[in-house]
PDB file of C-alpha atoms in Angstrom:
ATOM      1  CA  LEU A 103      -1.699 -14.017  -1.291  1.00 60.00           C
ATOM      2  CA  ALA A 104       1.671 -15.941  -2.150  1.00 67.00           C
ATOM      3  CA  LYS A 105       4.597 -15.123   0.932  1.00 84.00           C
ATOM      4  CA  THR A 106       7.491 -13.031  -0.880  1.00 91.00           C
ATOM      5  CA  THR A 107      10.609 -12.782   0.008  1.00 94.00           C
ATOM      6  CA  GLN A 108      12.843  -9.500  -1.233  1.00 96.00           C
ATOM      7  CA  PRO A 109      16.293  -8.293  -0.618  1.00 97.00           C
ATOM      8  CA  ILE A 110      15.987  -5.585   2.768  1.00 96.00           C
ATOM      9  CA  SER A 111      18.451  -3.146   1.088  1.00 97.00           C
ATOM     10  CA  MET A 112      20.420  -2.291  -1.877  1.00 97.00           C
ATOM     11  CA  ASP A 113      22.556   0.833  -2.414  1.00 97.00           C
ATOM     12  CA  SER A 114      22.977   1.852  -6.096  1.00 97.00           C
ATOM     13  CA  TYR A 115      24.564   4.739  -7.974  1.00 97.00           C
ATOM     14  CA  GLU A 116      22.917   7.757 -10.427  1.00 97.00           C
ATOM     15  CA  GLY A 117      22.615   7.000 -13.769  1.00 96.00           C
ATOM     16  CA  GLN A 118      22.414   2.935 -13.001  1.00 97.00           C
ATOM     17  CA  GLU A 119      20.039   0.548 -13.779  1.00 97.00           C
ATOM     18  CA  VAL A 120      19.065  -1.037 -10.375  1.00 98.00           C
ATOM     19  CA  ASN A 121      17.559  -4.587 -10.377  1.00 98.00           C
ATOM     20  CA  ILE A 122      15.527  -5.448  -7.164  1.00 97.00           C
ATOM     21  CA  THR A 123      14.294  -9.197  -7.580  1.00 97.00           C
ATOM     22  CA  CYS A 124      11.416 -10.818  -5.316  1.00 96.00           C
ATOM     23  CA  SER A 125      11.063 -14.424  -5.495  1.00 95.00           C
ATOM     24  CA  HIS A 126       7.460 -15.843  -4.626  1.00 93.00           C
ATOM     25  CA  ASN A 127       7.716 -19.420  -5.037  1.00 93.00           C
ATOM     26  CA  ASN A 128       4.703 -20.894  -4.309  1.00 91.00           C
ATOM     27  CA  ILE A 129       3.095 -18.567  -6.881  1.00 91.00           C
ATOM     28  CA  ALA A 130      -0.603 -19.627  -7.915  1.00 90.00           C
ATOM     29  CA  THR A 131      -1.468 -19.792 -11.620  1.00 91.00           C
ATOM     30  CA  ASN A 132      -4.117 -17.366 -11.436  1.00 88.00           C
ATOM     31  CA  ASP A 133      -1.900 -14.844  -9.364  1.00 89.00           C
ATOM     32  CA  TYR A 134      -0.809 -11.016 -10.811  1.00 91.00           C
ATOM     33  CA  ILE A 135       2.697  -9.149  -9.776  1.00 93.00           C
ATOM     34  CA  THR A 136       2.626  -6.346  -8.257  1.00 93.00           C
ATOM     35  CA  TRP A 137       4.908  -3.479  -7.563  1.00 96.00           C
ATOM     36  CA  TYR A 138       4.811  -0.272  -5.769  1.00 96.00           C
ATOM     37  CA  GLN A 139       7.560   2.277  -4.577  1.00 97.00           C
ATOM     38  CA  GLN A 140       7.510   3.835  -0.979  1.00 97.00           C
ATOM     39  CA  PHE A 141       8.900   7.588   0.116  1.00 95.00           C
ATOM     40  CA  PRO A 142       9.165   8.337   4.057  1.00 90.00           C
ATOM     41  CA  SER A 143       6.037   9.992   5.182  1.00 87.00           C
ATOM     42  CA  GLN A 144       3.838   9.352   2.117  1.00 93.00           C
ATOM     43  CA  GLY A 145       1.785   6.562   0.832  1.00 94.00           C
ATOM     44  CA  PRO A 146       2.796   4.136  -1.237  1.00 95.00           C
ATOM     45  CA  ARG A 147       2.574   4.263  -4.941  1.00 95.00           C
ATOM     46  CA  PHE A 148       1.504   1.760  -8.117  1.00 94.00           C
ATOM     47  CA  ILE A 149       4.610   0.902 -10.274  1.00 96.00           C
ATOM     48  CA  ILE A 150       3.540  -1.781 -12.869  1.00 95.00           C
ATOM     49  CA  GLN A 151       1.702  -5.071 -13.028  1.00 93.00           C
ATOM     50  CA  GLY A 152       2.852  -7.792 -14.646  1.00 94.00           C
ATOM     51  CA  TYR A 153       1.644 -12.103 -15.302  1.00 94.00           C
ATOM     52  CA  LYS A 154       4.019 -13.270 -16.852  1.00 92.00           C
ATOM     53  CA  THR A 155       7.550 -12.133 -19.593  1.00 90.00           C
ATOM     54  CA  LYS A 156       8.157  -8.706 -19.693  1.00 95.00           C
ATOM     55  CA  VAL A 157       5.916  -5.617 -18.768  1.00 95.00           C
ATOM     56  CA  THR A 158       7.180  -1.988 -19.593  1.00 96.00           C
ATOM     57  CA  ASN A 159       5.792   1.857 -18.146  1.00 95.00           C
ATOM     58  CA  GLU A 160       7.249   4.948 -18.081  1.00 93.00           C
ATOM     59  CA  VAL A 161       8.841   4.418 -14.427  1.00 92.00           C
ATOM     60  CA  ALA A 162      10.078   0.672 -14.702  1.00 96.00           C
ATOM     61  CA  SER A 163       9.936  -2.782 -16.439  1.00 97.00           C
ATOM     62  CA  LEU A 164       8.916  -6.069 -14.225  1.00 98.00           C
ATOM     63  CA  PHE A 165      10.725  -9.091 -15.756  1.00 97.00           C
ATOM     64  CA  ILE A 166       8.769 -12.303 -15.544  1.00 97.00           C
ATOM     65  CA  PRO A 167      10.436 -15.577 -16.391  1.00 96.00           C
ATOM     66  CA  ALA A 168       8.245 -18.663 -17.916  1.00 95.00           C
ATOM     67  CA  ASP A 169       8.280 -20.424 -14.477  1.00 95.00           C
ATOM     68  CA  ARG A 170       6.677 -17.234 -12.918  1.00 95.00           C
ATOM     69  CA  LYS A 171       8.774 -17.990  -9.664  1.00 95.00           C
ATOM     70  CA  SER A 172      10.531 -14.849  -9.058  1.00 96.00           C
ATOM     71  CA  SER A 173      10.123 -11.692 -11.005  1.00 96.00           C
ATOM     72  CA  THR A 174      12.693  -8.787 -11.506  1.00 97.00           C
ATOM     73  CA  LEU A 175      11.799  -4.684 -11.001  1.00 98.00           C
ATOM     74  CA  SER A 176      13.982  -2.417 -13.174  1.00 98.00           C
ATOM     75  CA  LEU A 177      14.862   0.836 -12.541  1.00 97.00           C
ATOM     76  CA  PRO A 178      16.785   3.144 -15.461  1.00 94.00           C
ATOM     77  CA  ARG A 179      19.226   4.750 -14.603  1.00 93.00           C
ATOM     78  CA  VAL A 180      18.581   5.828 -11.161  1.00 97.00           C
ATOM     79  CA  SER A 181      18.702   9.211  -9.854  1.00 96.00           C
ATOM     80  CA  LEU A 182      18.842  10.415  -5.908  1.00 96.00           C
ATOM     81  CA  SER A 183      15.005  10.977  -5.910  1.00 95.00           C
ATOM     82  CA  ASP A 184      14.749   6.993  -6.904  1.00 96.00           C
ATOM     83  CA  THR A 185      15.598   6.473  -2.991  1.00 97.00           C
ATOM     84  CA  ALA A 186      12.415   4.372  -1.449  1.00 97.00           C
ATOM     85  CA  VAL A 187      11.456   1.230   0.007  1.00 97.00           C
ATOM     86  CA  TYR A 188      10.438  -0.764  -3.238  1.00 98.00           C
ATOM     87  CA  TYR A 189       7.433  -3.688  -2.223  1.00 96.00           C
ATOM     88  CA  CYS A 190       6.770  -6.784  -4.492  1.00 94.00           C
ATOM     89  CA  LEU A 191       3.062  -8.213  -3.438  1.00 92.00           C
ATOM     90  CA  VAL A 192       1.408 -11.500  -5.428  1.00 90.00           C
ATOM     91  CA  GLY A 193      -1.827 -12.840  -5.374  1.00 86.00           C
ATOM     92  CA  ASP A 194      -5.297 -12.681  -7.618  1.00 81.00           C
ATOM     93  CA  ARG A 195      -6.959 -10.504  -8.753  1.00 74.00           C
ATOM     94  CA  ALA A 196      -9.969 -11.143  -5.951  1.00 75.00           C
ATOM     95  CA  GLU A 197      -7.400 -10.977  -3.052  1.00 72.00           C
ATOM     96  CA  TYR A 198      -6.278  -7.955  -4.507  1.00 69.00           C
ATOM     97  CA  GLY A 199      -9.574  -6.208  -4.359  1.00 71.00           C
ATOM     98  CA  ASN A 200     -10.436  -7.522  -0.576  1.00 74.00           C
ATOM     99  CA  LYS A 201      -6.923  -7.166   0.773  1.00 81.00           C
ATOM    100  CA  LEU A 202      -3.347  -5.890  -0.453  1.00 83.00           C
ATOM    101  CA  VAL A 203      -0.375  -7.697   2.191  1.00 85.00           C
ATOM    102  CA  PHE A 204       2.827  -5.135   2.161  1.00 89.00           C
ATOM    103  CA  GLY A 205       5.869  -7.249   3.345  1.00 88.00           C
ATOM    104  CA  ALA A 206       9.098  -5.172   4.343  1.00 89.00           C
ATOM    105  CA  GLY A 207       9.971  -4.078   1.543  1.00 95.00           C
ATOM    106  CA  THR A 208      13.272  -3.551  -0.557  1.00 97.00           C
ATOM    107  CA  ILE A 209      15.362  -0.475   0.760  1.00 97.00           C
ATOM    108  CA  LEU A 210      17.017   1.351  -2.471  1.00 98.00           C
ATOM    109  CA  ARG A 211      19.298   3.945  -1.553  1.00 98.00           C
ATOM    110  CA  VAL A 212      20.225   5.924  -4.452  1.00 97.00           C
ATOM    111  CA  LYS A 213      23.750   7.827  -4.147  1.00 96.00           C
ATOM    112  CA  SER A 214      25.370  10.464  -5.795  1.00 94.00           C
TER     113      SER A 214
ATOM    114  CA  GLU B 116      -4.541  13.228 -12.045  1.00 75.00           C
ATOM    115  CA  PRO B 117      -7.407  12.131  -9.630  1.00 78.00           C
ATOM    116  CA  GLU B 118      -6.070  11.254  -6.044  1.00 92.00           C
ATOM    117  CA  VAL B 119      -7.500  10.658  -2.824  1.00 96.00           C
ATOM    118  CA  THR B 120      -7.078  13.170  -0.370  1.00 96.00           C
ATOM    119  CA  GLN B 121      -6.578  12.747   3.400  1.00 97.00           C
ATOM    120  CA  THR B 122      -7.919  14.920   6.487  1.00 97.00           C
ATOM    121  CA  PRO B 123      -6.417  15.533   8.972  1.00 97.00           C
ATOM    122  CA  SER B 124      -3.326  15.852   7.565  1.00 96.00           C
ATOM    123  CA  HIS B 125      -1.793  15.445  11.649  1.00 97.00           C
ATOM    124  CA  GLN B 126      -4.009  14.731  14.765  1.00 97.00           C
ATOM    125  CA  VAL B 127      -2.756  14.456  18.806  1.00 98.00           C
ATOM    126  CA  THR B 128      -5.486  13.689  20.720  1.00 98.00           C
ATOM    127  CA  GLN B 129      -5.084  12.504  24.176  1.00 98.00           C
ATOM    128  CA  MET B 130      -4.998   8.747  24.993  1.00 98.00           C
ATOM    129  CA  GLY B 131      -8.817   8.242  25.926  1.00 97.00           C
ATOM    130  CA  GLN B 132     -10.644  10.057  23.152  1.00 98.00           C
ATOM    131  CA  GLU B 133     -11.876   9.134  19.804  1.00 98.00           C
ATOM    132  CA  VAL B 134     -10.490  10.124  16.891  1.00 98.00           C
ATOM    133  CA  ILE B 135     -12.380  10.366  12.974  1.00 97.00           C
ATOM    134  CA  LEU B 136      -9.824  10.282   9.928  1.00 98.00           C
ATOM    135  CA  ARG B 137     -11.592  11.280   6.682  1.00 97.00           C
ATOM    136  CA  CYS B 138     -10.744  10.403   3.477  1.00 97.00           C
ATOM    137  CA  VAL B 139     -12.103  11.589   0.185  1.00 96.00           C
ATOM    138  CA  PRO B 140     -11.515   8.465  -2.707  1.00 95.00           C
ATOM    139  CA  ILE B 141     -11.215   9.064  -6.388  1.00 93.00           C
ATOM    140  CA  SER B 142     -14.944   9.557  -7.668  1.00 89.00           C
ATOM    141  CA  ASN B 143     -15.415   6.304 -10.211  1.00 87.00           C
ATOM    142  CA  HIS B 144     -13.352   3.840  -7.660  1.00 90.00           C
ATOM    143  CA  LEU B 145     -15.614   1.033  -6.032  1.00 88.00           C
ATOM    144  CA  TYR B 146     -12.804  -0.634  -3.714  1.00 90.00           C
ATOM    145  CA  PHE B 147     -11.808   1.708  -0.170  1.00 93.00           C
ATOM    146  CA  TYR B 148      -9.167   0.741   2.552  1.00 94.00           C
ATOM    147  CA  TRP B 149      -7.545   1.619   5.304  1.00 97.00           C
ATOM    148  CA  TYR B 150      -3.460   0.582   6.128  1.00 96.00           C
ATOM    149  CA  ARG B 151      -1.482   2.583   8.961  1.00 97.00           C
ATOM    150  CA  GLN B 152       2.689   2.576   9.087  1.00 96.00           C
ATOM    151  CA  ILE B 153       4.104   2.963  12.495  1.00 96.00           C
ATOM    152  CA  LEU B 154       6.846   5.083  12.481  1.00 93.00           C
ATOM    153  CA  GLY B 155       9.912   2.620  10.846  1.00 90.00           C
ATOM    154  CA  GLN B 156       7.287  -0.201  10.902  1.00 92.00           C
ATOM    155  CA  LYS B 157       5.519  -1.642   7.545  1.00 91.00           C
ATOM    156  CA  VAL B 158       2.621  -0.837   5.909  1.00 94.00           C
ATOM    157  CA  GLU B 159      -0.075  -3.439   7.799  1.00 94.00           C
ATOM    158  CA  PHE B 160      -3.315  -3.744   6.074  1.00 94.00           C
ATOM    159  CA  LEU B 161      -6.407  -2.644   8.879  1.00 96.00           C
ATOM    160  CA  VAL B 162      -9.100  -2.824   6.361  1.00 95.00           C
ATOM    161  CA  SER B 163     -11.036  -3.074   3.316  1.00 93.00           C
ATOM    162  CA  PHE B 164     -14.473  -1.944   2.006  1.00 92.00           C
ATOM    163  CA  TYR B 165     -16.761  -2.580  -0.626  1.00 88.00           C
ATOM    164  CA  ASN B 166     -20.991  -1.869  -1.493  1.00 85.00           C
ATOM    165  CA  ASN B 167     -20.965  -0.426   1.260  1.00 86.00           C
ATOM    166  CA  GLU B 168     -19.962  -3.166   3.326  1.00 90.00           C
ATOM    167  CA  ILE B 169     -16.623  -4.803   4.931  1.00 93.00           C
ATOM    168  CA  SER B 170     -14.516  -7.347   2.182  1.00 91.00           C
ATOM    169  CA  GLU B 171     -12.171  -8.321   4.853  1.00 91.00           C
ATOM    170  CA  LYS B 172     -10.274  -7.214   7.980  1.00 93.00           C
ATOM    171  CA  SER B 173      -7.659  -7.816   9.488  1.00 94.00           C
ATOM    172  CA  GLU B 174      -6.554  -8.863  13.141  1.00 94.00           C
ATOM    173  CA  ILE B 175      -5.965  -5.427  14.409  1.00 95.00           C
ATOM    174  CA  PHE B 176      -8.822  -3.860  13.024  1.00 96.00           C
ATOM    175  CA  ASP B 177     -10.907  -4.831  16.223  1.00 94.00           C
ATOM    176  CA  ASP B 178     -13.729  -3.325  18.410  1.00 95.00           C
ATOM    177  CA  GLN B 179     -11.889  -0.096  18.857  1.00 97.00           C
ATOM    178  CA  PHE B 180     -12.671   0.893  15.150  1.00 97.00           C
ATOM    179  CA  SER B 181     -15.337   1.413  12.233  1.00 97.00           C
ATOM    180  CA  VAL B 182     -15.698   2.468   8.703  1.00 96.00           C
ATOM    181  CA  GLU B 183     -18.586   4.113   7.236  1.00 93.00           C
ATOM    182  CA  ARG B 184     -19.102   5.614   4.178  1.00 90.00           C
ATOM    183  CA  PRO B 185     -21.437   8.302   4.775  1.00 84.00           C
ATOM    184  CA  ASP B 186     -22.564   9.539   1.696  1.00 85.00           C
ATOM    185  CA  GLY B 187     -20.714   9.412  -1.835  1.00 76.00           C
ATOM    186  CA  SER B 188     -17.861  10.380  -1.409  1.00 84.00           C
ATOM    187  CA  ASN B 189     -16.446  10.580   1.641  1.00 92.00           C
ATOM    188  CA  PHE B 190     -14.556   7.279   4.204  1.00 95.00           C
ATOM    189  CA  THR B 191     -14.371   7.183   7.350  1.00 96.00           C
ATOM    190  CA  LEU B 192     -11.891   5.611   9.503  1.00 98.00           C
ATOM    191  CA  LYS B 193     -13.152   6.050  13.527  1.00 98.00           C
ATOM    192  CA  ILE B 194     -10.907   4.917  16.126  1.00 98.00           C
ATOM    193  CA  ARG B 195     -13.002   4.770  19.415  1.00 97.00           C
ATOM    194  CA  SER B 196     -10.606   5.482  23.197  1.00 97.00           C
ATOM    195  CA  THR B 197      -7.334   5.840  21.627  1.00 97.00           C
ATOM    196  CA  LYS B 198      -4.424   3.972  23.293  1.00 97.00           C
ATOM    197  CA  LEU B 199      -0.721   5.511  23.060  1.00 97.00           C
ATOM    198  CA  GLU B 200      -0.082   2.519  20.371  1.00 96.00           C
ATOM    199  CA  ASP B 201      -2.070   4.023  18.208  1.00 97.00           C
ATOM    200  CA  SER B 202       0.083   6.631  17.505  1.00 98.00           C
ATOM    201  CA  ALA B 203       0.782   6.014  13.192  1.00 97.00           C
ATOM    202  CA  MET B 204       0.601   7.113   9.986  1.00 97.00           C
ATOM    203  CA  TYR B 205      -3.146   6.242   8.425  1.00 98.00           C
ATOM    204  CA  PHE B 206      -3.375   6.058   5.042  1.00 97.00           C
ATOM    205  CA  CYS B 207      -6.692   5.266   2.633  1.00 97.00           C
ATOM    206  CA  ALA B 208      -6.431   3.528  -0.254  1.00 95.00           C
ATOM    207  CA  SER B 209      -9.416   3.118  -2.783  1.00 93.00           C
ATOM    208  CA  GLY B 210      -9.083   0.944  -6.158  1.00 90.00           C
ATOM    209  CA  GLY B 211     -11.046   1.214  -9.735  1.00 83.00           C
ATOM    210  CA  TYR B 212     -10.972  -2.161 -11.762  1.00 75.00           C
ATOM    211  CA  SER B 213      -7.916  -2.248 -11.921  1.00 76.00           C
ATOM    212  CA  ALA B 214      -7.329  -5.228  -9.078  1.00 75.00           C
ATOM    213  CA  GLY B 215      -4.049  -4.466  -7.314  1.00 83.00           C
ATOM    214  CA  GLU B 216      -3.587  -1.347  -8.698  1.00 88.00           C
ATOM    215  CA  LEU B 217      -4.744   0.788  -5.539  1.00 91.00           C
ATOM    216  CA  PHE B 218      -3.568   4.573  -5.169  1.00 93.00           C
ATOM    217  CA  PHE B 219      -3.187   6.268  -1.647  1.00 95.00           C
ATOM    218  CA  GLY B 220      -3.453   9.297   0.192  1.00 96.00           C
ATOM    219  CA  GLU B 221      -1.077  11.515   1.858  1.00 95.00           C
ATOM    220  CA  GLY B 222      -2.074  10.351   5.167  1.00 97.00           C
ATOM    221  CA  SER B 223      -3.030  11.033   8.437  1.00 98.00           C
ATOM    222  CA  ARG B 224      -0.250  11.551  11.294  1.00 98.00           C
ATOM    223  CA  LEU B 225      -2.214  10.221  14.718  1.00 98.00           C
ATOM    224  CA  THR B 226      -0.592  10.966  17.970  1.00 98.00           C
ATOM    225  CA  VAL B 227      -1.236   9.733  21.076  1.00 98.00           C
ATOM    226  CA  LEU B 228      -0.228  11.203  24.683  1.00 97.00           C
TER     227      LEU B 228
END
């Protein structure tokens, strides 16, 4: 799995858009980018996955530039309940099947 | 929505005892995993399981640990001779055909005294 770098923590206020960027300079051609969310005392929860350009679902958007060396998770209009740890993972489908490795993640604190 | 269920939610055991943590993955999933998270630390990969055998294991997953899929629905993690440092939240996860999209259970909190 390619190494990823994320900010350790971020603070935001309710109603704001939050963008969390992940660097993955050594991403390989077959690698996908996946983001997870974890609330305290709960298991991680899949948010979104993408390969290139932009992916959007009901929870978030994922922006991936042409060189794919970074990606940005965008959370629109966050609320207090979005306070969680967000993980960026990069790997190919075979690696994902065998081993999904979580880094330290980004602690997002949403304030009122 | 289908979910991964884990039992027990919390287990307290004495050092040296054996514990078995149980998981019921989502029924049509093929890939199964165990992770652990020590309080305040990151989620650590332990082992992955596919087609009734271990696909990959971490250095944490030594002879003290074993996994089993005893029937078509359960997936268990056995920890032998528990140590204080085994105290952690243990998460089971399962995945289907969408690689990278794992579904995690609520976890089993293990406390070793």
